């Protein structure tokens, strides 16, 4: 009989806080999907996002003792991921590395069906301010509740709701009447599309 | 497919598999590397602080050790000690990574 997931999680948190690497590995495995997907949508670059996600888990390992169960663990992790993302964006050298990685990643996408639509979505996401992008990545893409997103991002509930409402409308503009396998926004090469834009 | 469904479909591309042992192992290895780096740095810092404290409080003790260092250098032992230290660090790292 499989154990209840929250029970498994809380046991893993307690064990990992006591120093168990096996429990920590289980925690990483349980939450890597949510954290990586969130960061991939924020960064617009998988290599950079996965690198950041590893950093988030390493910080989590060090700060596990300070975790309080009043918020779900994934909310705590995504809050850390968002702070790390904001700090990461400020660094010039990392930005240079990110742009190099984006060019490398672009070559992997050649031949993917619906590639242009996906790249347009990423491009649209990158055009939003960091805060709104984070809200869309959590509430629209990952179906988080508004209150969970408010906890993770440290924003008022009203701000979350207005970001979601405006973001949905803006994103829909990119997709209405979209012809599959054809970029509606631009005819620029993929490598150029992949490079992220900073505000 | 309406725009909302299309959006969800496209966003699914960003979602990694529910279980990814490659990522987990890479994270654990990175954790070990970071711990080892911190360990080596703290040992080096402790060594430097000890030498500085010794030099400040009892310079004659360091002076008395000088012939030993000269002896070690002349016997080409310095290279041997450095190589041993590097090897010990590598072994320690590998042992911690795959424990």
mmCIF file of C-alpha atoms in Angstrom:
data_model
loop_
_atom_site.group_PDB
_atom_site.id
_atom_site.type_symbol
_atom_site.label_atom_id
_atom_site.label_comp_id
_atom_site.label_asym_id
_atom_site.label_seq_id
_atom_site.Cartn_x
_atom_site.Cartn_y
_atom_site.Cartn_z
ATOM 1 C CA UNK A 1 0.000 0.000 0.000
ATOM 2 C CA UNK A 2 1.441 3.375 -0.965
ATOM 3 C CA UNK A 3 1.894 5.986 1.760
ATOM 4 C CA UNK A 4 0.081 9.306 1.680
ATOM 5 C CA UNK A 5 2.224 11.819 -0.250
ATOM 6 C CA UNK A 6 2.179 14.632 2.377
ATOM 7 C CA UNK A 7 3.220 12.061 4.989
ATOM 8 C CA UNK A 8 6.091 10.862 2.830
ATOM 9 C CA UNK A 9 7.078 14.479 2.237
ATOM 10 C CA UNK A 10 7.012 15.536 5.885
ATOM 11 C CA UNK A 11 9.019 12.455 6.875
ATOM 12 C CA UNK A 12 11.560 13.212 4.149
ATOM 13 C CA UNK A 13 11.812 16.839 5.318
ATOM 14 C CA UNK A 14 12.386 15.767 8.921
ATOM 15 C CA UNK A 15 14.974 13.147 7.912
ATOM 16 C CA UNK A 16 16.761 15.496 5.514
ATOM 17 C CA UNK A 17 16.899 18.225 8.158
ATOM 18 C CA UNK A 18 18.553 15.641 10.406
ATOM 19 C CA UNK A 19 21.194 15.086 7.724
ATOM 20 C CA UNK A 20 19.888 12.180 5.636
ATOM 21 C CA UNK A 21 21.032 12.507 2.029
ATOM 22 C CA UNK A 22 18.689 9.738 0.898
ATOM 23 C CA UNK A 23 15.701 11.681 2.242
ATOM 24 C CA UNK A 24 16.986 14.816 0.584
ATOM 25 C CA UNK A 25 17.360 12.994 -2.745
ATOM 26 C CA UNK A 26 13.746 11.831 -2.411
ATOM 27 C CA UNK A 27 12.654 15.428 -1.756
ATOM 28 C CA UNK A 28 14.527 16.652 -4.817
ATOM 29 C CA UNK A 29 12.885 13.945 -6.905
ATOM 30 C CA UNK A 30 9.428 14.827 -5.550
ATOM 31 C CA UNK A 31 9.713 18.535 -6.284
ATOM 32 C CA UNK A 32 12.120 18.866 -9.205
ATOM 33 C CA UNK A 33 9.280 18.875 -11.712
ATOM 34 C CA UNK A 34 7.469 21.866 -10.182
ATOM 35 C CA UNK A 35 10.607 23.906 -9.527
ATOM 36 C CA UNK A 36 12.208 23.237 -12.904
ATOM 37 C CA UNK A 37 9.009 23.914 -14.859
ATOM 38 C CA UNK A 38 8.537 27.189 -12.948
ATOM 39 C CA UNK A 39 12.112 28.299 -13.623
ATOM 40 C CA UNK A 40 12.039 27.194 -17.258
ATOM 41 C CA UNK A 41 9.017 29.402 -17.847
ATOM 42 C CA UNK A 42 10.643 32.268 -15.996
ATOM 43 C CA UNK A 43 14.070 32.053 -17.648
ATOM 44 C CA UNK A 44 13.007 30.971 -21.119
ATOM 45 C CA UNK A 45 16.108 28.795 -21.212
ATOM 46 C CA UNK A 46 16.209 25.207 -19.977
ATOM 47 C CA UNK A 47 19.929 24.926 -19.241
ATOM 48 C CA UNK A 48 19.931 28.099 -17.183
ATOM 49 C CA UNK A 49 16.714 27.098 -15.412
ATOM 50 C CA UNK A 50 17.999 23.633 -14.474
ATOM 51 C CA UNK A 51 21.233 25.160 -13.204
ATOM 52 C CA UNK A 52 19.248 27.565 -11.036
ATOM 53 C CA UNK A 53 16.980 24.744 -9.849
ATOM 54 C CA UNK A 54 20.026 22.843 -8.579
ATOM 55 C CA UNK A 55 21.146 25.957 -6.723
ATOM 56 C CA UNK A 56 17.679 26.253 -5.178
ATOM 57 C CA UNK A 57 17.815 22.670 -3.887
ATOM 58 C CA UNK A 58 21.314 23.209 -2.480
ATOM 59 C CA UNK A 59 20.094 26.293 -0.613
ATOM 60 C CA UNK A 60 17.067 24.336 0.560
ATOM 61 C CA UNK A 61 19.385 21.682 2.012
ATOM 62 C CA UNK A 62 21.187 24.335 4.035
ATOM 63 C CA UNK A 63 17.989 26.060 5.182
ATOM 64 C CA UNK A 64 15.822 23.000 5.824
ATOM 65 C CA UNK A 65 15.919 23.583 9.554
ATOM 66 C CA UNK A 66 14.240 26.973 9.054
ATOM 67 C CA UNK A 67 11.319 25.505 7.066
ATOM 68 C CA UNK A 68 7.979 25.801 8.848
ATOM 69 C CA UNK A 69 5.089 23.608 7.758
ATOM 70 C CA UNK A 70 2.628 26.517 7.653
ATOM 71 C CA UNK A 71 3.207 26.735 3.871
ATOM 72 C CA UNK A 72 3.427 23.744 1.529
ATOM 73 C CA UNK A 73 7.000 22.715 0.781
ATOM 74 C CA UNK A 74 6.694 23.445 -2.948
ATOM 75 C CA UNK A 75 5.580 27.015 -2.129
ATOM 76 C CA UNK A 76 8.672 27.436 0.047
ATOM 77 C CA UNK A 77 10.892 26.072 -2.729
ATOM 78 C CA UNK A 78 9.322 28.235 -5.443
ATOM 79 C CA UNK A 79 9.661 31.324 -3.231
ATOM 80 C CA UNK A 80 13.385 30.577 -3.007
ATOM 81 C CA UNK A 81 13.504 29.891 -6.743
ATOM 82 C CA UNK A 82 11.931 33.261 -7.504
ATOM 83 C CA UNK A 83 14.397 35.144 -5.268
ATOM 84 C CA UNK A 84 17.297 33.282 -6.819
ATOM 85 C CA UNK A 85 16.011 34.068 -10.303
ATOM 86 C CA UNK A 86 15.831 37.797 -9.503
ATOM 87 C CA UNK A 87 19.390 37.805 -8.134
ATOM 88 C CA UNK A 88 20.607 35.788 -11.101
ATOM 89 C CA UNK A 89 19.178 38.290 -13.583
ATOM 90 C CA UNK A 90 21.260 41.079 -12.085
ATOM 91 C CA UNK A 91 24.582 39.446 -12.840
ATOM 92 C CA UNK A 92 26.294 40.512 -16.072
ATOM 93 C CA UNK A 93 28.543 37.454 -16.376
ATOM 94 C CA UNK A 94 25.660 35.101 -15.901
ATOM 95 C CA UNK A 95 23.709 36.964 -18.548
ATOM 96 C CA UNK A 96 26.565 36.415 -20.968
ATOM 97 C CA UNK A 97 26.654 32.714 -20.107
ATOM 98 C CA UNK A 98 22.868 32.496 -20.511
ATOM 99 C CA UNK A 99 22.977 33.981 -23.998
ATOM 100 C CA UNK A 100 25.689 31.537 -25.040
ATOM 101 C CA UNK A 101 23.655 28.641 -23.657
ATOM 102 C CA UNK A 102 20.551 29.893 -25.495
ATOM 103 C CA UNK A 103 22.348 29.758 -28.819
ATOM 104 C CA UNK A 104 23.515 26.220 -28.078
ATOM 105 C CA UNK A 105 20.016 25.141 -27.054
ATOM 106 C CA UNK A 106 18.454 26.605 -30.192
ATOM 107 C CA UNK A 107 20.190 24.029 -32.354
ATOM 108 C CA UNK A 108 18.512 21.243 -30.366
ATOM 109 C CA UNK A 109 15.087 22.567 -31.271
ATOM 110 C CA UNK A 110 15.516 22.321 -35.020
ATOM 111 C CA UNK A 111 12.881 20.065 -36.532
ATOM 112 C CA UNK A 112 10.574 20.089 -33.514
ATOM 113 C CA UNK A 113 6.902 20.287 -34.524
ATOM 114 C CA UNK A 114 5.136 23.443 -33.292
ATOM 115 C CA UNK A 115 8.562 24.833 -32.520
ATOM 116 C CA UNK A 116 7.703 28.314 -33.677
ATOM 117 C CA UNK A 117 4.530 28.496 -31.612
ATOM 118 C CA UNK A 118 6.448 27.408 -28.552
ATOM 119 C CA UNK A 119 9.240 29.875 -29.185
ATOM 120 C CA UNK A 120 6.677 32.619 -29.660
ATOM 121 C CA UNK A 121 5.143 31.745 -26.317
ATOM 122 C CA UNK A 122 8.572 31.942 -24.673
ATOM 123 C CA UNK A 123 9.230 35.210 -26.402
ATOM 124 C CA UNK A 124 5.882 36.553 -25.242
ATOM 125 C CA UNK A 125 6.669 35.463 -21.683
ATOM 126 C CA UNK A 126 10.067 37.172 -21.813
ATOM 127 C CA UNK A 127 8.397 40.418 -22.849
ATOM 128 C CA UNK A 128 6.498 40.559 -19.533
ATOM 129 C CA UNK A 129 8.025 42.050 -16.368
ATOM 130 C CA UNK A 130 9.591 39.446 -14.025
ATOM 131 C CA UNK A 131 6.759 39.679 -11.512
ATOM 132 C CA UNK A 132 3.991 39.132 -14.026
ATOM 133 C CA UNK A 133 5.921 36.313 -15.704
ATOM 134 C CA UNK A 134 6.289 34.546 -12.370
ATOM 135 C CA UNK A 135 2.570 34.926 -11.672
ATOM 136 C CA UNK A 136 1.659 33.526 -15.099
ATOM 137 C CA UNK A 137 4.111 30.642 -14.729
ATOM 138 C CA UNK A 138 2.506 29.635 -11.430
ATOM 139 C CA UNK A 139 -1.193 30.471 -11.821
ATOM 140 C CA UNK A 140 -1.833 29.979 -15.530
ATOM 141 C CA UNK A 141 0.782 27.426 -16.577
ATOM 142 C CA UNK A 142 0.996 25.343 -13.387
ATOM 143 C CA UNK A 143 -2.572 25.866 -12.102
ATOM 144 C CA UNK A 144 -1.561 27.105 -8.669
ATOM 145 C CA UNK A 145 -4.177 28.880 -6.578
ATOM 146 C CA UNK A 146 -3.866 32.649 -6.292
ATOM 147 C CA UNK A 147 -3.171 32.447 -2.566
ATOM 148 C CA UNK A 148 -0.356 29.916 -3.061
ATOM 149 C CA UNK A 149 1.231 32.175 -5.681
ATOM 150 C CA UNK A 150 0.841 35.164 -3.353
ATOM 151 C CA UNK A 151 2.704 33.252 -0.628
ATOM 152 C CA UNK A 152 5.473 32.104 -2.954
ATOM 153 C CA UNK A 153 6.082 35.464 -4.595
ATOM 154 C CA UNK A 154 5.343 37.651 -1.587
ATOM 155 C CA UNK A 155 2.748 39.695 -3.468
ATOM 156 C CA UNK A 156 -0.740 40.861 -2.440
ATOM 157 C CA UNK A 157 -3.646 38.740 -3.676
ATOM 158 C CA UNK A 158 -5.083 41.646 -5.695
ATOM 159 C CA UNK A 159 -1.803 42.064 -7.610
ATOM 160 C CA UNK A 160 -1.769 38.359 -8.438
ATOM 161 C CA UNK A 161 -5.338 38.504 -9.746
ATOM 162 C CA UNK A 162 -4.709 41.547 -11.926
ATOM 163 C CA UNK A 163 -1.487 40.022 -13.334
ATOM 164 C CA UNK A 164 -3.356 36.833 -14.196
ATOM 165 C CA UNK A 165 -6.223 38.681 -15.840
ATOM 166 C CA UNK A 166 -4.020 40.980 -17.917
ATOM 167 C CA UNK A 167 -1.544 38.219 -18.723
ATOM 168 C CA UNK A 168 -4.232 35.879 -20.028
ATOM 169 C CA UNK A 169 -5.496 38.556 -22.409
ATOM 170 C CA UNK A 170 -1.982 39.400 -23.628
ATOM 171 C CA UNK A 171 -1.053 35.757 -24.141
ATOM 172 C CA UNK A 172 -4.300 35.032 -25.980
ATOM 173 C CA UNK A 173 -3.387 37.757 -28.471
ATOM 174 C CA UNK A 174 -0.326 35.749 -29.445
ATOM 175 C CA UNK A 175 -2.274 32.591 -30.028
ATOM 176 C CA UNK A 176 -5.576 33.598 -31.616
ATOM 177 C CA UNK A 177 -5.597 32.576 -35.254
ATOM 178 C CA UNK A 178 -2.186 30.997 -34.916
ATOM 179 C CA UNK A 179 -1.290 28.846 -37.897
ATOM 180 C CA UNK A 180 0.591 25.737 -36.683
ATOM 181 C CA UNK A 181 4.272 25.439 -37.623
ATOM 182 C CA UNK A 182 4.392 29.072 -38.669
ATOM 183 C CA UNK A 183 5.686 31.935 -36.605
ATOM 184 C CA UNK A 184 3.141 34.705 -36.302
ATOM 185 C CA UNK A 185 5.444 37.141 -34.583
ATOM 186 C CA UNK A 186 8.660 37.165 -36.491
ATOM 187 C CA UNK A 187 10.749 35.433 -39.105
ATOM 188 C CA UNK A 188 13.988 35.832 -37.150
ATOM 189 C CA UNK A 189 16.309 32.801 -36.885
ATOM 190 C CA UNK A 190 15.748 30.456 -33.954
ATOM 191 C CA UNK A 191 19.025 31.352 -32.250
ATOM 192 C CA UNK A 192 17.946 34.968 -32.164
ATOM 193 C CA UNK A 193 14.523 34.060 -30.845
ATOM 194 C CA UNK A 194 15.970 31.946 -28.097
ATOM 195 C CA UNK A 195 18.078 34.686 -26.608
ATOM 196 C CA UNK A 196 16.263 36.154 -23.646
ATOM 197 C CA UNK A 197 15.417 39.795 -23.260
ATOM 198 C CA UNK A 198 15.996 41.594 -20.030
ATOM 199 C CA UNK A 199 13.808 44.361 -18.894
ATOM 200 C CA UNK B 1 -8.373 23.523 -29.956
ATOM 201 C CA UNK B 2 -9.125 26.902 -28.336
ATOM 202 C CA UNK B 3 -6.407 29.345 -27.286
ATOM 203 C CA UNK B 4 -6.464 28.264 -23.637
ATOM 204 C CA UNK B 5 -6.013 24.587 -24.554
ATOM 205 C CA UNK B 6 -3.309 25.492 -27.016
ATOM 206 C CA UNK B 7 -1.506 27.475 -24.330
ATOM 207 C CA UNK B 8 -1.635 24.510 -21.953
ATOM 208 C CA UNK B 9 -0.388 22.208 -24.703
ATOM 209 C CA UNK B 10 2.581 24.471 -25.430
ATOM 210 C CA UNK B 11 3.375 24.942 -21.758
ATOM 211 C CA UNK B 12 3.553 21.215 -21.216
ATOM 212 C CA UNK B 13 6.783 21.280 -23.227
ATOM 213 C CA UNK B 14 8.522 23.001 -20.317
ATOM 214 C CA UNK B 15 7.553 20.320 -17.819
ATOM 215 C CA UNK B 16 10.317 17.796 -17.043
ATOM 216 C CA UNK B 17 9.471 14.149 -16.263
ATOM 217 C CA UNK B 18 7.940 13.527 -12.786
ATOM 218 C CA UNK B 19 10.992 11.537 -11.759
ATOM 219 C CA UNK B 20 14.438 12.432 -13.066
ATOM 220 C CA UNK B 21 17.287 10.562 -11.401
ATOM 221 C CA UNK B 22 19.887 12.254 -13.616
ATOM 222 C CA UNK B 23 18.897 15.621 -12.204
ATOM 223 C CA UNK B 24 18.779 14.274 -8.646
ATOM 224 C CA UNK B 25 22.255 12.725 -8.913
ATOM 225 C CA UNK B 26 23.668 15.860 -10.529
ATOM 226 C CA UNK B 27 22.249 17.918 -7.648
ATOM 227 C CA UNK B 28 23.768 15.583 -5.043
ATOM 228 C CA UNK B 29 27.147 15.673 -6.770
ATOM 229 C CA UNK B 30 27.031 19.431 -6.854
ATOM 230 C CA UNK B 31 26.199 19.430 -3.165
ATOM 231 C CA UNK B 32 29.247 17.259 -2.471
ATOM 232 C CA UNK B 33 31.482 19.486 -4.569
ATOM 233 C CA UNK B 34 30.257 22.543 -2.689
ATOM 234 C CA UNK B 35 30.796 20.866 0.692
ATOM 235 C CA UNK B 36 34.270 19.774 -0.284
ATOM 236 C CA UNK B 37 35.142 23.261 -1.548
ATOM 237 C CA UNK B 38 33.952 24.740 1.736
ATOM 238 C CA UNK B 39 35.900 22.118 3.695
ATOM 239 C CA UNK B 40 39.131 22.784 1.812
ATOM 240 C CA UNK B 41 38.650 26.549 2.126
ATOM 241 C CA UNK B 42 38.009 26.337 5.864
ATOM 242 C CA UNK B 43 41.108 24.147 6.380
ATOM 243 C CA UNK B 44 43.213 26.614 4.367
ATOM 244 C CA UNK B 45 41.776 29.582 6.271
ATOM 245 C CA UNK B 46 42.369 27.837 9.599
ATOM 246 C CA UNK B 47 45.964 27.095 8.554
ATOM 247 C CA UNK B 48 46.628 30.679 7.498
ATOM 248 C CA UNK B 49 45.051 32.066 10.671
ATOM 249 C CA UNK B 50 47.132 29.669 12.808
ATOM 250 C CA UNK B 51 50.348 30.709 11.059
ATOM 251 C CA UNK B 52 49.466 34.403 11.408
ATOM 252 C CA UNK B 53 48.629 33.941 15.100
ATOM 253 C CA UNK B 54 51.844 32.023 15.669
ATOM 254 C CA UNK B 55 53.887 34.650 13.850
ATOM 255 C CA UNK B 56 52.296 37.384 15.934
ATOM 256 C CA UNK B 57 52.511 35.679 19.336
ATOM 257 C CA UNK B 58 55.671 33.571 19.046
ATOM 258 C CA UNK B 59 57.849 34.526 16.039
ATOM 259 C CA UNK B 60 60.800 32.608 17.464
ATOM 260 C CA UNK B 61 58.815 29.347 17.064
ATOM 261 C CA UNK B 62 58.409 29.925 13.327
ATOM 262 C CA UNK B 63 62.065 30.838 13.045
ATOM 263 C CA UNK B 64 62.991 27.594 14.746
ATOM 264 C CA UNK B 65 60.935 25.716 12.141
ATOM 265 C CA UNK B 66 62.770 27.360 9.250
ATOM 266 C CA UNK B 67 65.580 24.740 9.041
ATOM 267 C CA UNK B 68 62.920 22.030 8.762
ATOM 268 C CA UNK B 69 61.336 23.785 5.753
ATOM 269 C CA UNK B 70 64.746 24.248 4.132
ATOM 270 C CA UNK B 71 65.491 20.567 4.712
ATOM 271 C CA UNK B 72 62.158 19.547 3.162
ATOM 272 C CA UNK B 73 62.774 21.765 0.163
ATOM 273 C CA UNK B 74 66.260 20.415 -0.437
ATOM 274 C CA UNK B 75 64.994 16.868 -0.283
ATOM 275 C CA UNK B 76 62.404 17.701 -2.982
ATOM 276 C CA UNK B 77 59.724 16.667 -0.539
ATOM 277 C CA UNK B 78 57.542 19.712 -1.117
ATOM 278 C CA UNK B 79 56.374 18.352 -4.475
ATOM 279 C CA UNK B 80 55.647 15.033 -2.845
ATOM 280 C CA UNK B 81 53.545 16.640 -0.081
ATOM 281 C CA UNK B 82 51.615 18.826 -2.539
ATOM 282 C CA UNK B 83 50.892 15.833 -4.780
ATOM 283 C CA UNK B 84 49.777 13.792 -1.753
ATOM 284 C CA UNK B 85 47.477 16.607 -0.605
ATOM 285 C CA UNK B 86 45.881 16.895 -4.070
ATOM 286 C CA UNK B 87 45.445 13.120 -4.237
ATOM 287 C CA UNK B 88 43.879 13.107 -0.770
ATOM 288 C CA UNK B 89 41.402 15.805 -1.822
ATOM 289 C CA UNK B 90 40.437 13.853 -4.957
ATOM 290 C CA UNK B 91 40.003 10.605 -3.000
ATOM 291 C CA UNK B 92 37.938 12.408 -0.364
ATOM 292 C CA UNK B 93 35.724 13.943 -3.050
ATOM 293 C CA UNK B 94 35.164 10.616 -4.823
ATOM 294 C CA UNK B 95 34.465 8.856 -1.555
ATOM 295 C CA UNK B 96 31.888 11.459 -0.533
ATOM 296 C CA UNK B 97 30.250 11.541 -3.966
ATOM 297 C CA UNK B 98 29.606 7.826 -4.193
ATOM 298 C CA UNK B 99 29.010 7.041 -0.555
#
